[in-house]
Amino acid sequence: MNNISSHLLGDILTNMGIISSTQLDEALQFQKSFITDFIVESDFDRSELISKNKIKQNENIPMLGQILMKKGFIEEGQLAPALKVQNQQEVNLCQLSREKLATALKVGFIINSSIDIVEVLALIMKYANIVTDAEGSTLMLLDEKTGELVFSVPTGPNSEELKDIRIPPGVGVAGWVMENQQYALVSDTKKDPRFYSQIDDMSGIKSQSILCVPMRSHQRQIGVLEVINKKNGGNFNVDDALLLGIFSHHAAIAIENAMLLKTIQNSIEKEKLIQKKIAELERIRSIGTLAGGIAHDFNNILGGIVGFVELAQMDAPKDSEQHTYLNMILDASDRAKDLIKQILTYSCQSENKFSCVQINIIVQEAVKLLRASLPKTINIIEKVNALSTIMGDPTQIHQVVMNLCINASHAIKKSDGEVIVSLSDEKVDHSSIKYNQDLAPGKYLKLCVADTGEGMPPHILKHIFEPFFTTKKKDQGTGMGLSVVHGIVINHKGHLFVDSEIEKGTTFTILFPTVKEFPE
């Protein structure tokens, strides 16, 4: 029994098993090479096309049958049965009543008027019942990974029971249609050995007659379209099969177009995200360059201030108020120097002296210092379980640990809380990437600083690494701490992640790529 859903010679030959899909594609590509007159966008003016005689019939384009015989894919005796099938399908199409043919055309127009895949599927199922006067229908999409047919948007009695049911490859009438790419008319399911009775058992439906047609588009198998039980109690016939075949062809194209649109939309969204990241990096780089230039100039000015203050101290008695005030100026200058160092680190203009570093030693030293300086109500927990080494600057790594821990302590507004500093080995591979797609597989040293503070809402979280952004009061922070941390981590080819939840706390995770051993 031939596939009634296609009247194209190539599809008929493929369905009859005379040629393969690869041979058909090769023949079609050969045929396309003879077509030299193409219409470009600038040629859309119809009168201009006619006046320039750009629309011509090329009588030298060989027919598909001729190409297949010339390439040795078929013999003349094999072509005749396929042409006979094609002619019969054209006769069948002409014999359809005007009302039914008009309905099929209307359905095609309606389905292809929507680009929303959900709406497309709903329209397919609605009009499948109308075209064939069926009680129920279901569209089964092919899962290309498993070969199973998956019930999608079923309609009719107890349709909710059928959603997402999977039919193994080749099982049931639908499986047979999918494998053979031919329609199937079943007048009595009890007498057809292909019938998969488990579907009725699951849904409570009593299937009596079935019509199932394949769905394909451009040689690609999409799935099958199946209708059950005529409303008048009769059986589906060849006319119904022809109508549903035409309809399934339109439906397959609509589904493929909707899927293509979804793919394009995903690509556009991904491109927008990339552009946003690039713009953000450029903005931060510009701020860094500006900040670096200002820091250098300010450093020169500060040098003069410190020098003159030290000269003034030489003339001021140590017990005088003037000497005290000068000391206060020097203390403020020292804080200004630290700020300049942070700005230069952020702008990556400070000199890098990388060597093999054991972070566990740095973490232990930083925690010891923090225990002495932070309030006693904050408990610092140290969990160092890794001895791996990285290439880096010990001073900058120490600055990262200190900044994150001090920030964590500031986030604890309650009377007591915990800051947990942990160090562990982390192995990342393609099958277990849990951070982001930019993280290359390999061995990393994972530094985590977590707190039991108040957490941060999303609108704050997305700005925390921006320079000079801070939620603290003017006298409590400059907004450079996390920007400096971010700059150091990037400079060490590391990756920084943050997870925060209101009233539960925040966790900063840094992954540094490890090195095997100290260089000689």
Coordinates of C-alpha atoms in Angstrom, one line a residue:
M1 CA 0.0 0.0 0.0
N2 CA 1.6 3.3 -1.1
N3 CA 2.0 6.5 0.9
I4 CA -1.0 8.6 -0.1
S5 CA 0.3 11.7 1.6
S6 CA 2.8 12.5 -1.2
H7 CA 2.3 12.9 -4.9
L8 CA 6.0 13.7 -5.7
L9 CA 7.8 11.2 -7.8
G10 CA 10.9 11.2 -5.6
D11 CA 8.9 10.5 -2.4
I12 CA 7.0 7.7 -4.1
L13 CA 10.2 6.0 -5.3
T14 CA 11.7 6.3 -1.8
N15 CA 8.5 4.9 -0.1
M16 CA 8.4 2.0 -2.6
G17 CA 12.0 1.2 -1.6
I18 CA 13.3 1.6 -5.2
I19 CA 15.8 4.4 -4.2
S20 CA 17.3 5.6 -1.0
S21 CA 17.0 9.1 0.5
T22 CA 20.7 9.7 -0.2
Q23 CA 20.2 8.8 -3.9
L24 CA 17.2 11.1 -4.1
D25 CA 19.1 14.0 -2.5
E26 CA 22.0 13.5 -4.9
A27 CA 19.6 13.5 -7.9
L28 CA 17.8 16.7 -6.7
Q29 CA 21.1 18.5 -6.2
F30 CA 22.1 17.6 -9.7
Q31 CA 18.8 18.9 -11.0
K32 CA 19.2 22.2 -9.2
S33 CA 22.6 22.8 -10.9
F34 CA 20.7 23.3 -14.2
I35 CA 18.6 26.1 -12.8
T36 CA 20.5 29.4 -13.5
D37 CA 17.8 32.0 -13.4
F38 CA 17.2 33.1 -9.8
I39 CA 15.1 36.0 -8.5
V40 CA 16.8 38.2 -6.0
E41 CA 15.3 40.7 -3.7
S42 CA 15.8 43.6 -6.1
D43 CA 13.8 41.8 -8.7
F44 CA 10.5 41.8 -6.9
D45 CA 9.0 44.4 -9.2
R46 CA 6.7 42.3 -11.4
S47 CA 6.6 44.7 -14.4
E48 CA 10.4 45.0 -14.4
L49 CA 10.7 41.2 -14.4
I50 CA 8.4 40.9 -17.4
S51 CA 10.0 43.8 -19.3
K52 CA 13.5 42.3 -18.8
N53 CA 12.2 38.8 -19.7
K54 CA 13.8 37.4 -16.5
I55 CA 11.2 34.7 -16.1
K56 CA 12.0 32.1 -18.6
Q57 CA 11.2 28.4 -19.0
N58 CA 14.4 26.4 -19.2
E59 CA 13.6 23.5 -21.4
N60 CA 17.1 22.0 -20.8
I61 CA 16.4 21.0 -17.2
P62 CA 16.3 17.2 -17.0
M63 CA 13.4 15.4 -15.4
L64 CA 14.0 13.7 -12.1
G65 CA 13.3 10.3 -13.6
Q66 CA 15.9 10.9 -16.3
I67 CA 18.5 11.8 -13.8
L68 CA 17.9 8.8 -11.6
M69 CA 18.2 6.5 -14.7
K70 CA 21.3 8.3 -15.9
K71 CA 23.0 7.9 -12.5
G72 CA 22.1 4.2 -12.5
F73 CA 19.9 4.4 -9.4
I74 CA 16.8 2.9 -11.2
E75 CA 15.9 1.1 -14.4
E76 CA 13.2 2.2 -16.9
G77 CA 11.0 -0.7 -15.7
Q78 CA 11.1 0.5 -12.1
L79 CA 10.1 4.0 -13.1
A80 CA 6.8 2.9 -14.7
P81 CA 5.1 1.6 -11.4
A82 CA 6.0 4.8 -9.6
L83 CA 4.5 7.0 -12.4
K84 CA 1.4 4.8 -12.3
V85 CA 1.1 5.5 -8.5
Q86 CA 1.6 9.2 -9.1
N87 CA -1.1 9.3 -11.8
Q88 CA -3.5 7.4 -9.6
Q89 CA -3.0 9.8 -6.7
E90 CA -3.7 12.7 -9.1
V91 CA -6.9 11.0 -10.2
N92 CA -7.9 10.4 -6.5
L93 CA -7.3 14.1 -5.7
C94 CA -9.5 15.2 -8.6
Q95 CA -12.3 12.9 -7.5
L96 CA -12.5 14.5 -4.0
S97 CA -15.6 16.5 -3.5
R98 CA -15.2 20.3 -3.6
E99 CA -16.3 20.6 0.0
K100 CA -13.7 18.2 1.3
L101 CA -10.9 19.6 -0.9
A102 CA -11.9 23.2 0.2
T103 CA -11.7 22.0 3.9
A104 CA -8.2 20.5 3.4
L105 CA -7.0 23.7 1.7
K106 CA -8.5 25.9 4.5
V107 CA -6.8 23.7 7.1
G108 CA -3.5 24.2 5.4
F109 CA -3.9 28.0 5.3
I110 CA -4.9 28.1 9.0
I111 CA -2.1 25.9 10.2
N112 CA 0.6 27.8 8.3
S113 CA -0.8 31.2 9.5
S114 CA 0.7 30.6 13.0
I115 CA 4.3 30.4 14.1
D116 CA 3.6 29.4 17.7
I117 CA 4.4 25.7 18.1
V118 CA 1.7 25.3 20.8
E119 CA -0.9 27.0 18.7
V120 CA 0.1 24.9 15.6
L121 CA -0.3 21.6 17.5
A122 CA -3.7 22.7 18.8
L123 CA -4.9 23.6 15.3
I124 CA -3.6 20.4 13.9
M125 CA -5.7 18.3 16.3
K126 CA -8.8 20.5 16.0
Y127 CA -9.0 20.2 12.2
A128 CA -7.8 16.6 12.0
N129 CA -11.1 15.6 13.6
I130 CA -13.1 18.0 11.3
V131 CA -11.5 16.7 8.1
T132 CA -12.1 13.1 8.9
D133 CA -15.3 13.4 11.1
A134 CA -13.4 11.4 13.8
E135 CA -14.3 11.2 17.5
G136 CA -10.7 11.6 18.6
S137 CA -7.2 12.1 17.2
T138 CA -3.6 12.3 18.4
L139 CA -0.4 13.6 17.0
M140 CA 2.6 11.4 17.8
L141 CA 6.0 13.1 17.4
L142 CA 9.1 11.0 16.8
D143 CA 11.8 11.1 19.6
E144 CA 14.8 10.9 17.3
K145 CA 17.1 9.8 20.2
T146 CA 15.0 6.7 21.2
G147 CA 12.9 6.1 18.1
E148 CA 9.8 6.1 20.2
L149 CA 6.5 7.8 19.2
V150 CA 5.3 10.3 21.9
F151 CA 1.6 11.1 22.3
S152 CA 1.3 14.9 21.9
V153 CA -1.9 17.0 22.2
P154 CA -4.4 14.1 22.1
T155 CA -8.1 15.0 21.7
G156 CA -11.3 13.2 22.3
P157 CA -12.6 11.0 25.1
N158 CA -10.2 10.5 28.0
S159 CA -7.5 12.4 26.1
E160 CA -5.7 13.5 29.3
E161 CA -4.9 9.9 30.0
L162 CA -2.9 9.7 26.8
K163 CA -0.5 12.7 27.2
D164 CA 3.2 11.8 27.0
I165 CA 2.6 8.1 26.6
R166 CA 5.5 6.5 24.6
I167 CA 5.1 3.7 22.0
P168 CA 8.3 1.6 21.4
P169 CA 9.7 1.7 17.9
G170 CA 7.6 -0.5 15.5
V171 CA 4.9 -1.2 18.0
G172 CA 1.2 -0.8 17.2
V173 CA -0.5 0.6 14.1
A174 CA 1.4 3.9 14.6
G175 CA 4.7 2.2 14.9
W176 CA 4.0 0.2 11.7
V177 CA 3.1 3.4 9.8
M178 CA 6.3 5.1 11.1
E179 CA 8.5 2.3 10.0
N180 CA 6.9 1.7 6.6
Q181 CA 6.0 5.3 5.8
Q182 CA 2.6 4.2 4.5
Y183 CA -0.8 5.0 5.7
A184 CA -2.9 2.3 7.5
L185 CA -6.7 1.8 7.4
V186 CA -8.0 -0.4 10.2
S187 CA -11.7 -1.1 10.0
D188 CA -11.8 -3.4 13.1
T189 CA -9.0 -3.1 15.7
K190 CA -9.9 -6.5 17.2
K191 CA -9.0 -8.3 13.9
D192 CA -5.7 -6.4 13.2
P193 CA -2.6 -7.9 14.8
R194 CA -0.8 -4.6 14.7
F195 CA -3.2 -3.0 17.1
Y196 CA -1.6 -2.0 20.5
S197 CA -4.4 -2.7 23.0
Q198 CA -2.5 -1.4 25.9
I199 CA -3.4 2.2 24.8
D200 CA -7.1 1.4 25.3
D201 CA -6.3 -0.2 28.7
M202 CA -4.5 3.0 29.8
S203 CA -7.0 5.5 28.6
G204 CA -10.3 3.6 28.9
I205 CA -11.0 4.3 25.2
K206 CA -12.6 1.6 23.0
S207 CA -10.9 1.9 19.6
Q208 CA -12.9 0.4 16.8
S209 CA -11.5 1.9 13.6
I210 CA -8.2 3.7 13.0
L211 CA -6.7 5.8 10.2
C212 CA -3.0 6.6 10.7
V213 CA -0.8 8.5 8.2
P214 CA 2.9 9.4 8.4
M215 CA 4.1 13.0 8.8
R216 CA 7.3 14.1 7.0
S217 CA 8.8 17.2 5.7
H218 CA 11.7 17.5 3.2
Q219 CA 12.6 13.8 3.7
R220 CA 12.6 14.2 7.4
Q221 CA 10.3 12.0 9.5
I222 CA 8.3 14.1 12.0
G223 CA 5.9 11.5 13.4
V224 CA 2.4 10.2 12.6
L225 CA -1.1 11.5 12.7
E226 CA -3.8 9.2 13.8
V227 CA -7.6 9.5 14.1
I228 CA -10.0 7.0 15.7
N229 CA -13.6 6.0 15.4
K230 CA -15.9 7.8 12.9
K231 CA -18.7 9.8 14.6
N232 CA -21.3 8.0 12.4
G233 CA -20.1 4.6 13.5
G234 CA -18.7 3.8 10.0
N235 CA -15.1 3.2 8.8
F236 CA -12.5 5.5 7.5
N237 CA -12.0 5.2 3.7
V238 CA -9.4 6.1 1.1
D239 CA -10.8 9.6 0.7
D240 CA -10.3 10.2 4.4
A241 CA -6.7 8.9 4.0
L242 CA -6.1 11.2 1.1
L243 CA -7.4 14.2 3.0
L244 CA -5.5 13.4 6.2
G245 CA -2.4 12.7 4.1
I246 CA -2.6 16.2 2.5
F247 CA -3.3 17.7 5.9
S248 CA -0.4 15.8 7.6
H249 CA 1.9 17.2 4.9
H250 CA 0.9 20.8 5.7
A251 CA 1.1 20.0 9.4
A252 CA 4.6 18.6 9.2
I253 CA 5.9 21.7 7.4
A254 CA 4.1 23.9 10.0
I255 CA 5.8 22.0 12.9
E256 CA 9.2 22.1 11.3
N257 CA 8.8 25.9 10.6
A258 CA 7.7 26.5 14.2
M259 CA 10.7 24.5 15.5
L260 CA 13.0 26.4 13.1
L261 CA 11.6 29.7 14.5
K262 CA 12.2 28.5 18.0
T263 CA 15.8 27.6 17.1
I264 CA 16.3 31.1 15.5
Q265 CA 14.8 32.8 18.6
N266 CA 17.1 30.9 20.9
S267 CA 20.1 31.9 18.7
I268 CA 19.0 35.5 18.8
E269 CA 18.6 35.4 22.6
K270 CA 22.0 33.8 23.0
E271 CA 23.5 36.5 20.7
K272 CA 21.9 39.2 22.7
L273 CA 23.3 37.8 25.9
I274 CA 26.8 37.6 24.4
Q275 CA 26.5 41.2 23.2
K276 CA 25.3 42.3 26.6
K277 CA 28.3 40.6 28.2
I278 CA 30.7 42.2 25.7
A279 CA 29.2 45.7 26.3
E280 CA 29.5 45.1 30.1
L281 CA 33.1 44.1 29.8
E282 CA 33.9 47.1 27.6
R283 CA 32.2 49.4 30.1
I284 CA 34.1 47.9 33.1
R285 CA 37.3 48.1 31.0
S286 CA 36.7 51.7 30.3
I287 CA 36.0 52.5 34.0
G288 CA 39.2 50.5 34.9
T289 CA 41.3 52.5 32.5
L290 CA 39.9 55.8 33.8
A291 CA 40.3 54.7 37.4
G292 CA 43.9 53.6 36.7
G293 CA 44.8 56.9 35.2
I294 CA 43.3 58.8 38.1
A295 CA 45.0 56.5 40.6
H296 CA 48.4 57.2 39.2
D297 CA 47.9 61.0 39.2
F298 CA 46.5 60.8 42.7
N299 CA 49.4 58.7 43.9
N300 CA 51.8 61.5 42.7
I301 CA 49.8 64.1 44.6
L302 CA 49.6 61.9 47.7
G303 CA 53.4 61.5 47.6
G304 CA 53.9 65.2 47.9
I305 CA 51.4 65.4 50.7
V306 CA 53.1 62.7 52.7
G307 CA 56.5 64.2 52.1
F308 CA 55.5 67.7 53.3
V309 CA 53.7 66.2 56.3
E310 CA 56.8 64.3 57.4
L311 CA 58.9 67.5 57.0
A312 CA 56.3 69.4 59.2
Q313 CA 56.5 66.6 61.8
M314 CA 60.2 67.2 62.2
D315 CA 59.5 70.8 63.3
A316 CA 56.5 69.9 65.6
P317 CA 57.1 68.8 69.2
K318 CA 56.0 65.2 69.7
D319 CA 53.7 66.2 72.5
S320 CA 52.0 69.0 70.6
E321 CA 48.5 69.0 69.0
Q322 CA 50.2 69.8 65.7
H323 CA 52.1 66.5 65.8
T324 CA 48.9 64.6 66.6
Y325 CA 47.1 66.2 63.7
L326 CA 50.0 65.4 61.3
N327 CA 49.9 61.8 62.4
M328 CA 46.2 61.7 61.6
I329 CA 47.0 63.1 58.1
L330 CA 49.6 60.3 57.6
D331 CA 47.1 57.7 58.8
A332 CA 44.6 59.0 56.3
S333 CA 47.3 59.0 53.6
D334 CA 48.0 55.3 54.4
R335 CA 44.3 54.5 53.9
A336 CA 44.4 56.5 50.6
K337 CA 47.4 54.4 49.5
D338 CA 45.5 51.2 50.2
L339 CA 42.6 52.5 48.1
I340 CA 44.9 53.4 45.3
K341 CA 46.4 49.9 45.4
Q342 CA 42.9 48.5 45.1
I343 CA 42.1 50.7 42.1
L344 CA 45.3 49.7 40.4
T345 CA 44.6 46.1 41.0
Y346 CA 41.1 46.4 39.6
S347 CA 42.3 48.2 36.5
C348 CA 45.0 45.4 36.1
Q349 CA 47.8 48.0 36.0
S350 CA 49.6 46.8 39.0
E351 CA 52.6 44.6 38.3
N352 CA 51.9 40.8 38.5
K353 CA 54.5 38.6 40.1
F354 CA 53.1 35.1 39.7
S355 CA 54.6 32.0 41.2
C356 CA 53.4 28.7 42.5
V357 CA 51.2 29.4 45.5
Q358 CA 49.8 27.1 48.2
I359 CA 46.5 28.8 49.1
N360 CA 46.0 26.7 52.2
I361 CA 48.8 28.5 53.9
I362 CA 47.4 31.9 52.9
V363 CA 43.9 31.0 54.1
Q364 CA 45.2 29.8 57.5
E365 CA 47.1 33.1 58.0
A366 CA 44.2 35.2 56.9
V367 CA 41.7 33.4 59.2
K368 CA 44.1 33.8 62.2
L369 CA 44.3 37.5 61.5
L370 CA 40.5 37.8 61.1
R371 CA 39.8 35.9 64.4
A372 CA 41.7 38.6 66.2
S373 CA 40.0 41.6 64.5
L374 CA 36.4 40.5 64.0
P375 CA 33.7 40.7 66.7
K376 CA 33.7 37.7 69.0
T377 CA 30.0 37.1 68.2
I378 CA 31.0 36.0 64.7
N379 CA 32.4 32.5 64.6
I380 CA 35.0 31.9 61.8
I381 CA 35.0 28.2 60.7
E382 CA 38.0 27.0 58.7
K383 CA 37.7 23.9 56.4
V384 CA 41.0 23.4 54.5
N385 CA 40.9 20.0 52.7
A386 CA 43.2 20.7 49.8
L387 CA 47.0 21.2 49.3
S388 CA 46.9 21.9 45.5
T389 CA 48.9 24.8 44.1
I390 CA 48.1 27.6 41.7
M391 CA 50.0 30.2 39.7
G392 CA 49.4 33.5 41.4
D393 CA 50.3 36.4 43.5
P394 CA 50.3 35.6 47.3
T395 CA 49.5 39.2 48.3
Q396 CA 46.6 39.4 45.9
I397 CA 45.2 36.0 47.0
H398 CA 45.5 37.2 50.6
Q399 CA 43.6 40.3 49.7
V400 CA 40.8 38.2 48.1
V401 CA 40.4 36.1 51.3
M402 CA 40.4 39.2 53.5
N403 CA 37.9 41.2 51.4
L404 CA 35.4 38.3 51.1
C405 CA 35.6 37.5 54.8
I406 CA 35.2 41.1 55.9
N407 CA 32.3 41.5 53.6
A408 CA 30.8 38.3 55.0
S409 CA 31.1 39.6 58.5
H410 CA 29.5 42.9 57.6
A411 CA 26.5 40.9 56.1
I412 CA 25.8 39.4 59.5
K413 CA 23.5 42.0 61.1
K414 CA 22.4 39.7 63.9
S415 CA 24.0 39.3 67.3
D416 CA 25.9 36.3 66.2
G417 CA 26.6 34.3 63.0
E418 CA 29.2 32.3 61.1
V419 CA 31.7 32.9 58.4
I420 CA 32.8 29.6 56.8
V421 CA 36.1 29.6 54.8
S422 CA 36.7 26.3 52.9
L423 CA 39.3 25.1 50.4
S424 CA 38.9 21.9 48.4
D425 CA 39.8 20.2 45.1
E426 CA 37.2 20.4 42.3
K427 CA 37.3 18.3 39.1
V428 CA 35.1 19.5 36.3
D429 CA 34.4 17.5 33.1
H430 CA 31.9 17.7 30.2
S431 CA 29.4 15.4 32.0
S432 CA 29.3 17.3 35.3
I433 CA 29.7 21.0 34.5
K434 CA 27.6 22.8 37.1
Y435 CA 28.9 26.3 37.0
N436 CA 28.7 27.7 33.4
Q437 CA 29.5 26.8 29.8
D438 CA 32.6 29.0 29.8
L439 CA 34.3 26.8 32.4
A440 CA 36.8 24.5 30.7
P441 CA 37.0 20.9 32.0
G442 CA 40.0 20.3 34.3
K443 CA 41.2 20.4 37.9
Y444 CA 40.5 23.4 40.0
L445 CA 41.1 24.6 43.6
K446 CA 37.8 25.8 45.0
L447 CA 37.8 28.6 47.6
C448 CA 34.4 29.2 49.2
V449 CA 33.5 32.0 51.7
A450 CA 30.0 31.6 53.1
D451 CA 28.1 33.6 55.7
T452 CA 24.8 33.2 57.6
G453 CA 23.9 36.9 57.0
E454 CA 20.9 38.5 55.6
G455 CA 21.6 37.7 51.9
M456 CA 21.1 39.9 48.9
P457 CA 18.1 40.3 46.6
P458 CA 18.6 39.8 42.8
H459 CA 18.6 43.5 41.9
I460 CA 21.5 44.1 44.3
L461 CA 23.3 40.8 43.4
K462 CA 23.7 41.8 39.7
H463 CA 25.6 45.0 40.6
I464 CA 28.0 43.8 43.4
F465 CA 31.1 43.5 41.2
E466 CA 30.7 47.0 39.7
P467 CA 33.3 49.5 40.8
F468 CA 32.2 52.0 43.5
F469 CA 28.9 50.2 43.9
T470 CA 28.1 49.7 47.6
T471 CA 25.0 49.5 49.9
K472 CA 27.1 50.6 52.9
K473 CA 27.1 54.1 54.4
K474 CA 29.7 56.6 53.1
D475 CA 32.0 56.1 56.1
Q476 CA 31.8 52.2 56.0
G477 CA 33.0 51.3 52.5
T478 CA 34.2 52.5 49.1
G479 CA 32.5 50.0 46.9
M480 CA 35.8 48.7 45.6
G481 CA 36.3 45.5 47.6
L482 CA 34.3 43.1 45.4
S483 CA 35.5 44.8 42.2
V484 CA 39.1 44.2 43.3
V485 CA 38.3 40.6 44.1
H486 CA 36.7 40.2 40.7
G487 CA 39.7 41.7 39.0
I488 CA 42.2 39.5 40.9
V489 CA 40.2 36.4 40.1
I490 CA 40.0 37.2 36.4
N491 CA 43.7 38.1 36.4
H492 CA 44.5 34.7 37.8
K493 CA 42.4 33.0 35.0
G494 CA 39.9 31.9 37.7
H495 CA 36.1 31.9 37.8
L496 CA 33.9 33.6 40.4
F497 CA 30.4 32.6 41.3
V498 CA 28.0 34.0 43.9
D499 CA 24.8 32.5 45.4
S500 CA 22.6 34.4 47.8
E501 CA 19.3 33.9 49.5
I502 CA 17.4 36.4 51.6
E503 CA 17.7 35.6 55.4
K504 CA 19.9 32.6 54.7
G505 CA 23.2 34.1 53.6
T506 CA 25.6 34.3 50.8
T507 CA 28.3 32.1 49.3
F508 CA 31.2 33.2 47.1
T509 CA 32.9 30.4 45.2
I510 CA 36.2 30.9 43.4
L511 CA 37.7 28.3 41.1
F512 CA 41.5 28.7 40.4
P513 CA 43.1 26.4 37.8
T514 CA 45.7 24.2 39.5
V515 CA 49.3 23.5 38.5
K516 CA 50.9 20.1 39.0
E517 CA 54.1 21.1 40.8
F518 CA 56.4 23.9 41.6
P519 CA 58.7 25.0 38.8
E520 CA 62.4 24.3 39.1

